[in-house]
Backbone as a printed PyTorch tensor [residue, N CA C, xyz], in Angstrom:
tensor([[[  5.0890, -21.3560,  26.8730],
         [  5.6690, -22.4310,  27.6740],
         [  7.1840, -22.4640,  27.5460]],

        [[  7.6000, -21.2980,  26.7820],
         [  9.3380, -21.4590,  26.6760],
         [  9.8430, -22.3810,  26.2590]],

        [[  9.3990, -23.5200,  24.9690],
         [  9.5900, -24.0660,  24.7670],
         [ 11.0660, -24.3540,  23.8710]],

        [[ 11.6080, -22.8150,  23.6490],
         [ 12.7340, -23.0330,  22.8560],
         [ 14.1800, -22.5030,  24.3170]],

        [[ 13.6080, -22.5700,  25.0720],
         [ 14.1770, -22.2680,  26.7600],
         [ 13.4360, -20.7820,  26.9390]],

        [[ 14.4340, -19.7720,  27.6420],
         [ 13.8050, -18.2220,  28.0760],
         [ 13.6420, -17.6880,  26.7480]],

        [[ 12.9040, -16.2370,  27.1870],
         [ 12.1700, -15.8120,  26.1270],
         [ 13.1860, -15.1350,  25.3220]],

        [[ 14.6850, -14.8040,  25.7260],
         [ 15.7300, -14.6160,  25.1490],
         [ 16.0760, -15.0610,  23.3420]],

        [[ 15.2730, -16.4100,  23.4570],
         [ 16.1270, -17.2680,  22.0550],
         [ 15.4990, -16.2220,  21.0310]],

        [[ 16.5130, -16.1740,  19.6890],
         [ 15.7010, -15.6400,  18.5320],
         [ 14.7040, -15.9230,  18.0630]],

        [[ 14.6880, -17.2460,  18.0760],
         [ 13.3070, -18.0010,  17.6030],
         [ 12.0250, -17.0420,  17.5300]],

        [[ 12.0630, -16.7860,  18.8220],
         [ 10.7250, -15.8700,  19.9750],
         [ 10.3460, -14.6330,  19.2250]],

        [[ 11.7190, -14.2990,  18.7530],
         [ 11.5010, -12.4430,  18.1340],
         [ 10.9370, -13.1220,  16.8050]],

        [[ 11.4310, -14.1130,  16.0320],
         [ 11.2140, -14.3490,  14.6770],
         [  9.7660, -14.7810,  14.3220]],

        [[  8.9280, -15.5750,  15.4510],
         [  7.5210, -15.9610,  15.5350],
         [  6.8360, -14.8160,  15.7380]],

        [[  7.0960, -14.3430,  16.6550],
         [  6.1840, -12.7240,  17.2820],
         [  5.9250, -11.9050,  15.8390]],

        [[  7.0720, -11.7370,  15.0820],
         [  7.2130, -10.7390,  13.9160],
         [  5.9510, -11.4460,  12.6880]],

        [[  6.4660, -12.9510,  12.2980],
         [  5.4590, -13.6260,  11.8760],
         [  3.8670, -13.3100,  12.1040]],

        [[  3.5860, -13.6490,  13.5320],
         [  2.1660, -13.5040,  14.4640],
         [  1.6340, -11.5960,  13.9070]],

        [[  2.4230, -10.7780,  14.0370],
         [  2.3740,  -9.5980,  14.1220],
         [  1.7080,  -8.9810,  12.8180]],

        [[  2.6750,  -9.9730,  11.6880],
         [  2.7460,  -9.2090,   9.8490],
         [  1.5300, -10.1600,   9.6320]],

        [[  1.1910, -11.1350,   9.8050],
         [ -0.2160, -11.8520,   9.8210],
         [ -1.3990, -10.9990,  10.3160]],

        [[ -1.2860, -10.3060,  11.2900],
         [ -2.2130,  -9.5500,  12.0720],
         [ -2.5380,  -8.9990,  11.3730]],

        [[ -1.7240,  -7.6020,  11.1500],
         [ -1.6830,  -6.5350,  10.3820],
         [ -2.4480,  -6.9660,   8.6260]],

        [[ -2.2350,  -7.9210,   8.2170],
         [ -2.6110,  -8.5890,   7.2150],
         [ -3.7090,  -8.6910,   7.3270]],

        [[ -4.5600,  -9.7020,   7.8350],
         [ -5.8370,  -9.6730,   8.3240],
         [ -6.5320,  -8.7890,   8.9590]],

        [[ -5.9330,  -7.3340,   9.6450],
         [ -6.7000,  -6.0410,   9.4140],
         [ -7.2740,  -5.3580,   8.1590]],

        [[ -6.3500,  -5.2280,   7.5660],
         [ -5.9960,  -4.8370,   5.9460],
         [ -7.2930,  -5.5690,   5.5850]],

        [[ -7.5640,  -6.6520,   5.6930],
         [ -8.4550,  -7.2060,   5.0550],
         [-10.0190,  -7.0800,   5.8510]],

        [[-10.0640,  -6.6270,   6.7460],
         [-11.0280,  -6.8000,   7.5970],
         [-11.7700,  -5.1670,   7.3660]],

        [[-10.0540,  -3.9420,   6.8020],
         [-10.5230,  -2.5560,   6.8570],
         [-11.4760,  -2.5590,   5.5670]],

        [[-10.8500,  -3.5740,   4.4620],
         [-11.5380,  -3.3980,   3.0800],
         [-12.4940,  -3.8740,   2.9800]],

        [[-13.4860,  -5.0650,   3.4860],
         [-14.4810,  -5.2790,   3.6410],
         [-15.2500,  -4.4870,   4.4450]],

        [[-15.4660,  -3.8370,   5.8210],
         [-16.1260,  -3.0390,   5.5680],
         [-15.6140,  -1.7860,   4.9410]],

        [[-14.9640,  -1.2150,   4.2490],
         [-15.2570,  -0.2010,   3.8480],
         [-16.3390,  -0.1990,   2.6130]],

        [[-16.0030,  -1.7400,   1.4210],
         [-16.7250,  -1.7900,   0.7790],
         [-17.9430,  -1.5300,   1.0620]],

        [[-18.4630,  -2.4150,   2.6490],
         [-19.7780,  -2.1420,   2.8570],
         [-20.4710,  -0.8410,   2.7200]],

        [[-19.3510,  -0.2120,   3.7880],
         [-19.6250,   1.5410,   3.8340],
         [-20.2400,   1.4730,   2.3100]],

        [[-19.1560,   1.8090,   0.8530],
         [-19.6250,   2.2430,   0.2120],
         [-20.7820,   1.8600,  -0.3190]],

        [[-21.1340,   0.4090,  -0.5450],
         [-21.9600,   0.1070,  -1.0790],
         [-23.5650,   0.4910,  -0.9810]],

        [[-23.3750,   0.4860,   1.1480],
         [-24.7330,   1.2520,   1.5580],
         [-24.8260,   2.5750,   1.8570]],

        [[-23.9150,   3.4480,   0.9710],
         [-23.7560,   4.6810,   0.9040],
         [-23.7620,   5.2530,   2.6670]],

        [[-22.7120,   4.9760,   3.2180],
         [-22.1810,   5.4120,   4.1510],
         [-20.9370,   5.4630,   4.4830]],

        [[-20.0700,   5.8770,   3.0470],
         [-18.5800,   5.7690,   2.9060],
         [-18.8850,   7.2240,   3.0590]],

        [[-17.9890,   7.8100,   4.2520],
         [-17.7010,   9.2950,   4.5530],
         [-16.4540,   9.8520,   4.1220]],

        [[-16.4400,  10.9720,   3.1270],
         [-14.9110,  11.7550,   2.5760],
         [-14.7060,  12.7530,   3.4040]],

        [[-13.2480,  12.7190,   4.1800],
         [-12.9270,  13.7540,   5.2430],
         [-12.1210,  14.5090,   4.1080]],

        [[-12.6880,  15.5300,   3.4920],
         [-11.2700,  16.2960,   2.4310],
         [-10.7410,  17.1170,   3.3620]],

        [[ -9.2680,  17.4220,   2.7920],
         [ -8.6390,  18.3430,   3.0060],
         [ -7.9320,  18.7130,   1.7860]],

        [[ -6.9290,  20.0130,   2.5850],
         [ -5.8720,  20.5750,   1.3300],
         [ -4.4090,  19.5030,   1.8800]],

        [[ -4.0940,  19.1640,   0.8660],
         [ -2.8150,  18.6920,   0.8850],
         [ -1.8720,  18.4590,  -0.1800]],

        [[ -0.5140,  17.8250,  -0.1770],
         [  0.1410,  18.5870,  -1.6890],
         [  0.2260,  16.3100,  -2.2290]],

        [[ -0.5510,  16.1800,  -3.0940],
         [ -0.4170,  14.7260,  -3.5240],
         [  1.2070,  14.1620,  -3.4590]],

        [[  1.9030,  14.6650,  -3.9810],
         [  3.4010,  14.2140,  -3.8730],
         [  3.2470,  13.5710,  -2.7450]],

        [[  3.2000,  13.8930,  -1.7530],
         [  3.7070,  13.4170,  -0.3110],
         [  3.1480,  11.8990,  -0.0550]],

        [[  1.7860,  12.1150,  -0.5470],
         [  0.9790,  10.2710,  -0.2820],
         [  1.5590,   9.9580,  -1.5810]],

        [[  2.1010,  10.2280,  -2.5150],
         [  2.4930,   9.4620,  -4.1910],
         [  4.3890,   8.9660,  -3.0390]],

        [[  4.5540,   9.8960,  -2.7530],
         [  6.0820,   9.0710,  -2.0410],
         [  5.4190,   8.1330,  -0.8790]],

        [[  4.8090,   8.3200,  -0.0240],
         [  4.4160,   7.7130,   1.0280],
         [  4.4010,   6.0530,   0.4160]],

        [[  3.1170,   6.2840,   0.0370],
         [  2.7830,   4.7970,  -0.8230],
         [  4.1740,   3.8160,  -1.3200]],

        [[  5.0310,   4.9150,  -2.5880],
         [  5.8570,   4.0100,  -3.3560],
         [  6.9610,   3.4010,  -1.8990]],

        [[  7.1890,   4.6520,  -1.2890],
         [  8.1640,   3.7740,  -0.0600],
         [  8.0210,   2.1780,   0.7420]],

        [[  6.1470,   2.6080,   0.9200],
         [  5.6860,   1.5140,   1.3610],
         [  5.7240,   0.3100,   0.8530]],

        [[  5.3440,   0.6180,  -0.8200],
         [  5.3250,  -0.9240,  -1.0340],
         [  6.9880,  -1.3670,  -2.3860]],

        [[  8.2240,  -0.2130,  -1.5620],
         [  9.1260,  -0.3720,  -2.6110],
         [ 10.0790,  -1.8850,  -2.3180]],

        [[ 10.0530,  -1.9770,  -0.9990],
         [ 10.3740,  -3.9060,  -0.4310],
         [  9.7340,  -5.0050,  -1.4300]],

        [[  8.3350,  -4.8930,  -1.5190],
         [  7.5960,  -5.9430,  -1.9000],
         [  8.0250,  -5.8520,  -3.3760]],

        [[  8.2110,  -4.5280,  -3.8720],
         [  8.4390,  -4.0190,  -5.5460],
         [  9.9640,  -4.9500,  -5.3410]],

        [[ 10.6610,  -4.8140,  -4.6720],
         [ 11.8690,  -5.7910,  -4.7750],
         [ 11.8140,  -7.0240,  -4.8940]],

        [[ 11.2480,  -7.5400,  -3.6130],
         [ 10.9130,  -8.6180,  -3.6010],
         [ 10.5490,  -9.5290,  -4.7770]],

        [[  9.7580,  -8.8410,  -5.7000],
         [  9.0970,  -9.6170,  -6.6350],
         [ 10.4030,  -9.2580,  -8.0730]],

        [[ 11.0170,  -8.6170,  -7.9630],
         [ 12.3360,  -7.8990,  -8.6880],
         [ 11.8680,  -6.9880,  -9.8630]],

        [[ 10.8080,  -5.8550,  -9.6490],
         [ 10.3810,  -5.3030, -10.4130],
         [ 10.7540,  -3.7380, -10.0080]],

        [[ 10.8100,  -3.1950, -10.7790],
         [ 11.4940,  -1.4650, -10.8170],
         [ 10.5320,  -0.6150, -10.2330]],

        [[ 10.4560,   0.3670,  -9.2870],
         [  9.6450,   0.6990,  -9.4390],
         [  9.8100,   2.4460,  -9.1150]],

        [[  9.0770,   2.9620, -10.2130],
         [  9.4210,   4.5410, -10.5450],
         [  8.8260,   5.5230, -10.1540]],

        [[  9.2560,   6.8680, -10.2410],
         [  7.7830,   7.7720,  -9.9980],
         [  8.5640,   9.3070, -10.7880]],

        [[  7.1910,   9.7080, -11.2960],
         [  6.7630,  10.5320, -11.8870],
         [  6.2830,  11.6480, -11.5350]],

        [[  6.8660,  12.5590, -10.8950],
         [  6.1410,  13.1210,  -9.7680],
         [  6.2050,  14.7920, -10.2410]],

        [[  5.7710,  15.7580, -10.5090],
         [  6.0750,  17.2410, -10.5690],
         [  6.8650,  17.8440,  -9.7980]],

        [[  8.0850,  18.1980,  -9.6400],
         [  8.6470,  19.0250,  -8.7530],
         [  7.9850,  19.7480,  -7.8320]],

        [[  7.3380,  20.1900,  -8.3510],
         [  6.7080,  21.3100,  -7.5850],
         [  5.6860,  21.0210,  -6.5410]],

        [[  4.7430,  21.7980,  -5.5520],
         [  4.0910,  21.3830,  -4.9800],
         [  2.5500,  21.2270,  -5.9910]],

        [[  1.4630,  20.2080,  -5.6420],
         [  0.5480,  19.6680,  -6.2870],
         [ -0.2790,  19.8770,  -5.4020]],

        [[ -1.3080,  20.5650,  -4.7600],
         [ -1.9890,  20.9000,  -3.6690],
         [ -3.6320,  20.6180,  -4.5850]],

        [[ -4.0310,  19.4020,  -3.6510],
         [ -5.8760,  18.8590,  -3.8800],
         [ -6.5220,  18.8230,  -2.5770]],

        [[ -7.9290,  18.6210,  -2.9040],
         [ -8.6800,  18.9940,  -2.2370],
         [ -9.1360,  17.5440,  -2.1600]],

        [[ -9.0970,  16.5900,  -0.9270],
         [ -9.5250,  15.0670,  -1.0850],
         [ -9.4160,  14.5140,   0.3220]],

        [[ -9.8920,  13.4080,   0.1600],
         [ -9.5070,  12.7600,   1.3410],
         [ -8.6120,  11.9310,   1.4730]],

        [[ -7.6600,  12.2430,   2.4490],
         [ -6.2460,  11.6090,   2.2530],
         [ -6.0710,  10.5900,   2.5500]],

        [[ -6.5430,   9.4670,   3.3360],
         [ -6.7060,   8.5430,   3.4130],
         [ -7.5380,   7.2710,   2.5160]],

        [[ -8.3130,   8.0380,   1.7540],
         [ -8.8910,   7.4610,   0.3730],
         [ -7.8860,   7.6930,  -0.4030]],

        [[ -6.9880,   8.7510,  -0.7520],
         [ -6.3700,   8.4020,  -2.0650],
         [ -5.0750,   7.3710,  -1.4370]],

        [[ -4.5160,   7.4150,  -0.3250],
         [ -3.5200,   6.4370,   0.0780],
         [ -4.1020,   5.1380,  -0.5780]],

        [[ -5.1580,   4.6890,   0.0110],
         [ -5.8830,   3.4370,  -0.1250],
         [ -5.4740,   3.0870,  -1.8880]],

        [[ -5.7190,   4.0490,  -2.5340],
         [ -6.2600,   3.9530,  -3.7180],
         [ -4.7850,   3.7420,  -4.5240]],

        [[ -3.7890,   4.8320,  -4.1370],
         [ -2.7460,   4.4520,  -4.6380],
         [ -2.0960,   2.5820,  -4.2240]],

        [[ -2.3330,   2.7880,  -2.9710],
         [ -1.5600,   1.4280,  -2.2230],
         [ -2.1740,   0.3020,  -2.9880]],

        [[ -3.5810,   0.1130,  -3.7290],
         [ -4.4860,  -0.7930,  -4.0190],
         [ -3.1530,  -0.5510,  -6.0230]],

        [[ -3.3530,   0.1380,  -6.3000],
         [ -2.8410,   0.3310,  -7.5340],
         [ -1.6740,  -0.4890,  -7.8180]],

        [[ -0.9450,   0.3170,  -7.1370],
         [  0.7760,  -0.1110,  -6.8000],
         [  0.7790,  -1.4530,  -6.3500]],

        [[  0.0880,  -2.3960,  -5.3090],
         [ -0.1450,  -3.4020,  -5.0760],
         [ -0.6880,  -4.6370,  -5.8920]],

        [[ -1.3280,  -4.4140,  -7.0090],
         [ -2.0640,  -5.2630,  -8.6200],
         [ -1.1300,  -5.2250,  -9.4930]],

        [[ -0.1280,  -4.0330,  -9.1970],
         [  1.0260,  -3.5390, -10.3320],
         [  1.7470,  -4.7700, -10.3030]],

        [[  2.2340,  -4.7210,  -9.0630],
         [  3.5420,  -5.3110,  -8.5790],
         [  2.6540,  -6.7080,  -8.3930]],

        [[  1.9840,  -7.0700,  -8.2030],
         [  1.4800,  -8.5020,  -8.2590],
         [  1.1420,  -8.9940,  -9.3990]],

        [[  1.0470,  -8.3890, -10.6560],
         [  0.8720,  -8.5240, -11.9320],
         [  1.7440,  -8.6440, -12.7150]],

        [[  2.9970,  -8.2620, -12.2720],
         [  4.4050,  -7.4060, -13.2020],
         [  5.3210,  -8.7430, -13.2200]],

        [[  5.6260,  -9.0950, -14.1910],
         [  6.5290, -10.5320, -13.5260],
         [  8.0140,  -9.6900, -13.2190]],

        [[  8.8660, -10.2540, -13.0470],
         [ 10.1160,  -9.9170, -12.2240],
         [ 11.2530,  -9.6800, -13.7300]],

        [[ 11.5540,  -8.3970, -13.4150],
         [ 12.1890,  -7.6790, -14.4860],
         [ 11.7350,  -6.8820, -14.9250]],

        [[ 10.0520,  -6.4850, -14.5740],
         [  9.5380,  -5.4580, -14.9360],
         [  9.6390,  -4.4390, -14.3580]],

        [[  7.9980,  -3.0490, -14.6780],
         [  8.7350,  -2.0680, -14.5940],
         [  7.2290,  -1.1780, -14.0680]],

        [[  7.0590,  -0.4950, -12.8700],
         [  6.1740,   0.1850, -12.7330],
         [  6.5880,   1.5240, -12.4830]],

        [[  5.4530,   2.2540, -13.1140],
         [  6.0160,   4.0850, -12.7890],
         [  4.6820,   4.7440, -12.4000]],

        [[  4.3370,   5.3170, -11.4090],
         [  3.5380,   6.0530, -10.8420],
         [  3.6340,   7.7150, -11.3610]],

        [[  2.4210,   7.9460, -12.4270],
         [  2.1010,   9.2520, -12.5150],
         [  1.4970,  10.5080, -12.1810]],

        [[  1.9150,  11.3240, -11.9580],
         [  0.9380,  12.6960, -11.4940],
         [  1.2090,  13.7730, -12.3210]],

        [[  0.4940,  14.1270, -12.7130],
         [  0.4030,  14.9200, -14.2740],
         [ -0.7780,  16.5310, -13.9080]],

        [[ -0.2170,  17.3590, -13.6870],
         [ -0.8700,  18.4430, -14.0170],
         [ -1.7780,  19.1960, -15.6040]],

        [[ -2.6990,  18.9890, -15.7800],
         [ -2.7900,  19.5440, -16.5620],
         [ -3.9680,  20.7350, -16.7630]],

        [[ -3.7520,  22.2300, -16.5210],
         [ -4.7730,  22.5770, -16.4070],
         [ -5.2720,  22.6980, -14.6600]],

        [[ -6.1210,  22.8080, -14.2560],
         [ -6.4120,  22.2620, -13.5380],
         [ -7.1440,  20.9150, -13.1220]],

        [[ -6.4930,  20.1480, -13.8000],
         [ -7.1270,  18.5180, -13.5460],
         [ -5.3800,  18.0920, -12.8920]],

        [[ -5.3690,  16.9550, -12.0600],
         [ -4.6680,  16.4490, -11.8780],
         [ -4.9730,  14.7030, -12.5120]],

        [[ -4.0570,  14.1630, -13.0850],
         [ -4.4840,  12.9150, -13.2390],
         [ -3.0970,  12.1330, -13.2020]],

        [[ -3.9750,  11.1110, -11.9010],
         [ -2.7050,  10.1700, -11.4010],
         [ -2.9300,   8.6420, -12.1580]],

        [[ -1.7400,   8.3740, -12.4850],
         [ -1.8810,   7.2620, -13.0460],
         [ -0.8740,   6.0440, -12.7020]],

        [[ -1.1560,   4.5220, -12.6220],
         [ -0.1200,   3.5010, -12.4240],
         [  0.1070,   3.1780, -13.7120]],

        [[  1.3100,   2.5290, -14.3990],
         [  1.8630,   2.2000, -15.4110],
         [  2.4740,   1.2310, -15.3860]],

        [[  2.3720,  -0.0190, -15.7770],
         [  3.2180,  -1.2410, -15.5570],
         [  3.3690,  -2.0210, -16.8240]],

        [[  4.3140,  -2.9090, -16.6190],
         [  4.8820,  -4.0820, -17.7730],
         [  4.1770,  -5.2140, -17.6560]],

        [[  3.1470,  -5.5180, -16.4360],
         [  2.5620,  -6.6320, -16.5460],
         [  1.6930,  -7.5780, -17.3720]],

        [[  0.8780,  -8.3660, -16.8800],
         [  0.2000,  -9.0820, -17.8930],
         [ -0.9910,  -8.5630, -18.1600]],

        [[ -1.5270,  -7.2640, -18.1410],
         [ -2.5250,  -6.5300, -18.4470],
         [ -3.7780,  -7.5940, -18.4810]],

        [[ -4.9830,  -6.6360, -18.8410],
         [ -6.2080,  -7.5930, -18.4990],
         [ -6.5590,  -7.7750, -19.8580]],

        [[ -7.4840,  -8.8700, -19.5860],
         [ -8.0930,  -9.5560, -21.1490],
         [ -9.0800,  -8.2300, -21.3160]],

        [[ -9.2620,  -8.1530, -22.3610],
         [-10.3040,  -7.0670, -23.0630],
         [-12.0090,  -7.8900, -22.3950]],

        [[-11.6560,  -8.6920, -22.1640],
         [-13.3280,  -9.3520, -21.9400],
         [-13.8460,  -9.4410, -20.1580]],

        [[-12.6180,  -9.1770, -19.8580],
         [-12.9570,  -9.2180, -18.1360],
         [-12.5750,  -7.3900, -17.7180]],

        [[-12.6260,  -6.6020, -19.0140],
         [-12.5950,  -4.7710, -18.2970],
         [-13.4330,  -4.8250, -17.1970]],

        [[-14.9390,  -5.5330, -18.1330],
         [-15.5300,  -4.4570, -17.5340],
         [-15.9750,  -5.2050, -15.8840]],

        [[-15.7190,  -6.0910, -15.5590],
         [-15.6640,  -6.7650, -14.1920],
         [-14.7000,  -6.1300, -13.0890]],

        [[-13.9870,  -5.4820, -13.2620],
         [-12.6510,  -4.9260, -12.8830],
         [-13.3680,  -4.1550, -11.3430]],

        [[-14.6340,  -3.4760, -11.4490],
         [-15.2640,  -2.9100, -10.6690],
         [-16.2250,  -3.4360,  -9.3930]],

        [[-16.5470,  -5.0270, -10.0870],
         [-17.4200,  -5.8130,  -9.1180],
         [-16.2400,  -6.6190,  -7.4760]],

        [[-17.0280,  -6.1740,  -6.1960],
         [-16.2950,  -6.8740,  -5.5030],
         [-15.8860,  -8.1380,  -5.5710]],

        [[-15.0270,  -8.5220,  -4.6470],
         [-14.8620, -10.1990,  -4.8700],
         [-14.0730, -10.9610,  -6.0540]],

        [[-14.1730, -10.0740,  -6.8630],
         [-14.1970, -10.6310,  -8.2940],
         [-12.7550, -10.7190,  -8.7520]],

        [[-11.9870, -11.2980,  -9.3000],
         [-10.8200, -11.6780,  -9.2300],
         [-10.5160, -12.2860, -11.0150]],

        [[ -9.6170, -10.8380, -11.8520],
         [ -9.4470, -11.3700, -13.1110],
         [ -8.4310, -12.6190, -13.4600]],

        [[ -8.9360, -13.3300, -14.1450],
         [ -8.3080, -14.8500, -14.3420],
         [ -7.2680, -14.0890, -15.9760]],

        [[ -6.0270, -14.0320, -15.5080],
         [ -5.1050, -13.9970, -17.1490],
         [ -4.7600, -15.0190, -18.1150]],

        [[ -5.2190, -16.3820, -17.2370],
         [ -4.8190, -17.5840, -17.7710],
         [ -5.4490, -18.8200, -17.0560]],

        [[ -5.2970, -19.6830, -17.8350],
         [ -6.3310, -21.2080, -17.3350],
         [ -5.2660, -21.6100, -15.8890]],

        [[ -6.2120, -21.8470, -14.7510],
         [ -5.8300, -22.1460, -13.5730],
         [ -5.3160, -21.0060, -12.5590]],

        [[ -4.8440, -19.7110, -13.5930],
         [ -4.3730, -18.5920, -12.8170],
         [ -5.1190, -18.1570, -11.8110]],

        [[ -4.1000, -18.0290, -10.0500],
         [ -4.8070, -17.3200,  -9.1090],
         [ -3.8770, -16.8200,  -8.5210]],

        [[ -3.9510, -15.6010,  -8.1490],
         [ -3.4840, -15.0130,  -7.0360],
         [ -3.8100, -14.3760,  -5.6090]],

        [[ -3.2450, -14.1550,  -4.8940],
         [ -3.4380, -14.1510,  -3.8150],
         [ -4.5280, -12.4080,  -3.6510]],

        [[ -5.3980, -12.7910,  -2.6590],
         [ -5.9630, -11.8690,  -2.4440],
         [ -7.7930, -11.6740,  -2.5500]],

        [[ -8.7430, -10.4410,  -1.8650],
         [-10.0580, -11.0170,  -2.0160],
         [-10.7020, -10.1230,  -2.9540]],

        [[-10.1350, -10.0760,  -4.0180],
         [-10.7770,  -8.8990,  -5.2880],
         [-11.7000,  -7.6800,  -4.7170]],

        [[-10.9920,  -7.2380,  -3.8430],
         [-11.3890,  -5.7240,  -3.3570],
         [-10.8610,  -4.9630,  -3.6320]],

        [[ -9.4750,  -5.0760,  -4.1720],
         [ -8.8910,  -3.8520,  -4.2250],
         [ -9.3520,  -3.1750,  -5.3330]],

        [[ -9.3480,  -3.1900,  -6.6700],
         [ -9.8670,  -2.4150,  -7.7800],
         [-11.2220,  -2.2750,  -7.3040]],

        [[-12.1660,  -2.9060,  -7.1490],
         [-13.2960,  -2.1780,  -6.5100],
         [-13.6550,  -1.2550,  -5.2160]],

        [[-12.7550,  -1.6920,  -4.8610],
         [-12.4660,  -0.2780,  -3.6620],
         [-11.9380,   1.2520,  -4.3160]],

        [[-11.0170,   0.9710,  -4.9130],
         [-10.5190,   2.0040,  -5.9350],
         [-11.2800,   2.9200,  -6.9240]]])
């Protein structure tokens, strides 16, 4: 209804962007529920390919290096020079990193410090997140895996989000 006059005013661009990062938000959330489903009724499908991990280990940290600001936490990477070539599905390990890096940085209070590892050894690759945060109670490990489920660090503590991500992971 043009209520701030023609569609010119800033206002317009600044709501749309709002409307937009909400969207996108509530996809995100809409992709992880069913995927859980997928997995759960064993109809989560792995498209592997060859590809060199570095590339989704930068992809990811770029993605979520704003929000790593935002919250004023460091955030590092560990990466082999060289090329790292696996056999996976690349869109599962994105997920998996983005889910990582995302608990990091929502966990980490501000001044901390996350570093993303990829470690050759042998032929194993093992990627790892590393953070300064408030780590988990020894008594809620082993929940870490159930959907939904959402570790409490402290009386009243909640954060945002629908405890899919480590169980997606």
């Amino acid at each position: 209804s043009e209520l701030y006059g023609s569609l010119g005013d800033k206002r317009y661009a600044e709501y749309s962007s709002l409307i937009q990062g909400a969207g996108h938000h509530l996809l995100s959330l809409i992709n992880d529920v069913l995927d859980m489903s997928k997995i759960e009724a064993g109809k989560f499908e792995l498209h592997r390919q060859r590809f060199d991990i570095r590339e989704i280990m930068r992809d990811c940290l770029d993605l979520m290096r704003d929000r790593a600001q935002q919250h004023g936490v460091a955030l590092v990477a560990d990466i082999p020079s060289s090329a790292v070539m696996i056999d996976a599905d690349r869109r599962a390990m994105k997920q998996i990193l983005l889910n990582l890096l995302s608990n990091a940085i929502k966990f980490t209070p501000a001044g901390g410090k996350i570093t993303a590892h990829a470690r050759l050894e042998g032929d194993a690759l093992t990627l790892s997140i590393e953070d300064t945060g408030i780590g988990i109670p020894p008594d809620q490990v082993n929940t870490l895996g159930n959907p939904f489920v959402q570790i409490r660090s402290g009386v009243g503590s909640s954060h945002e989000g629908t405890g899919l991500g480590l169980a997606l992971v």
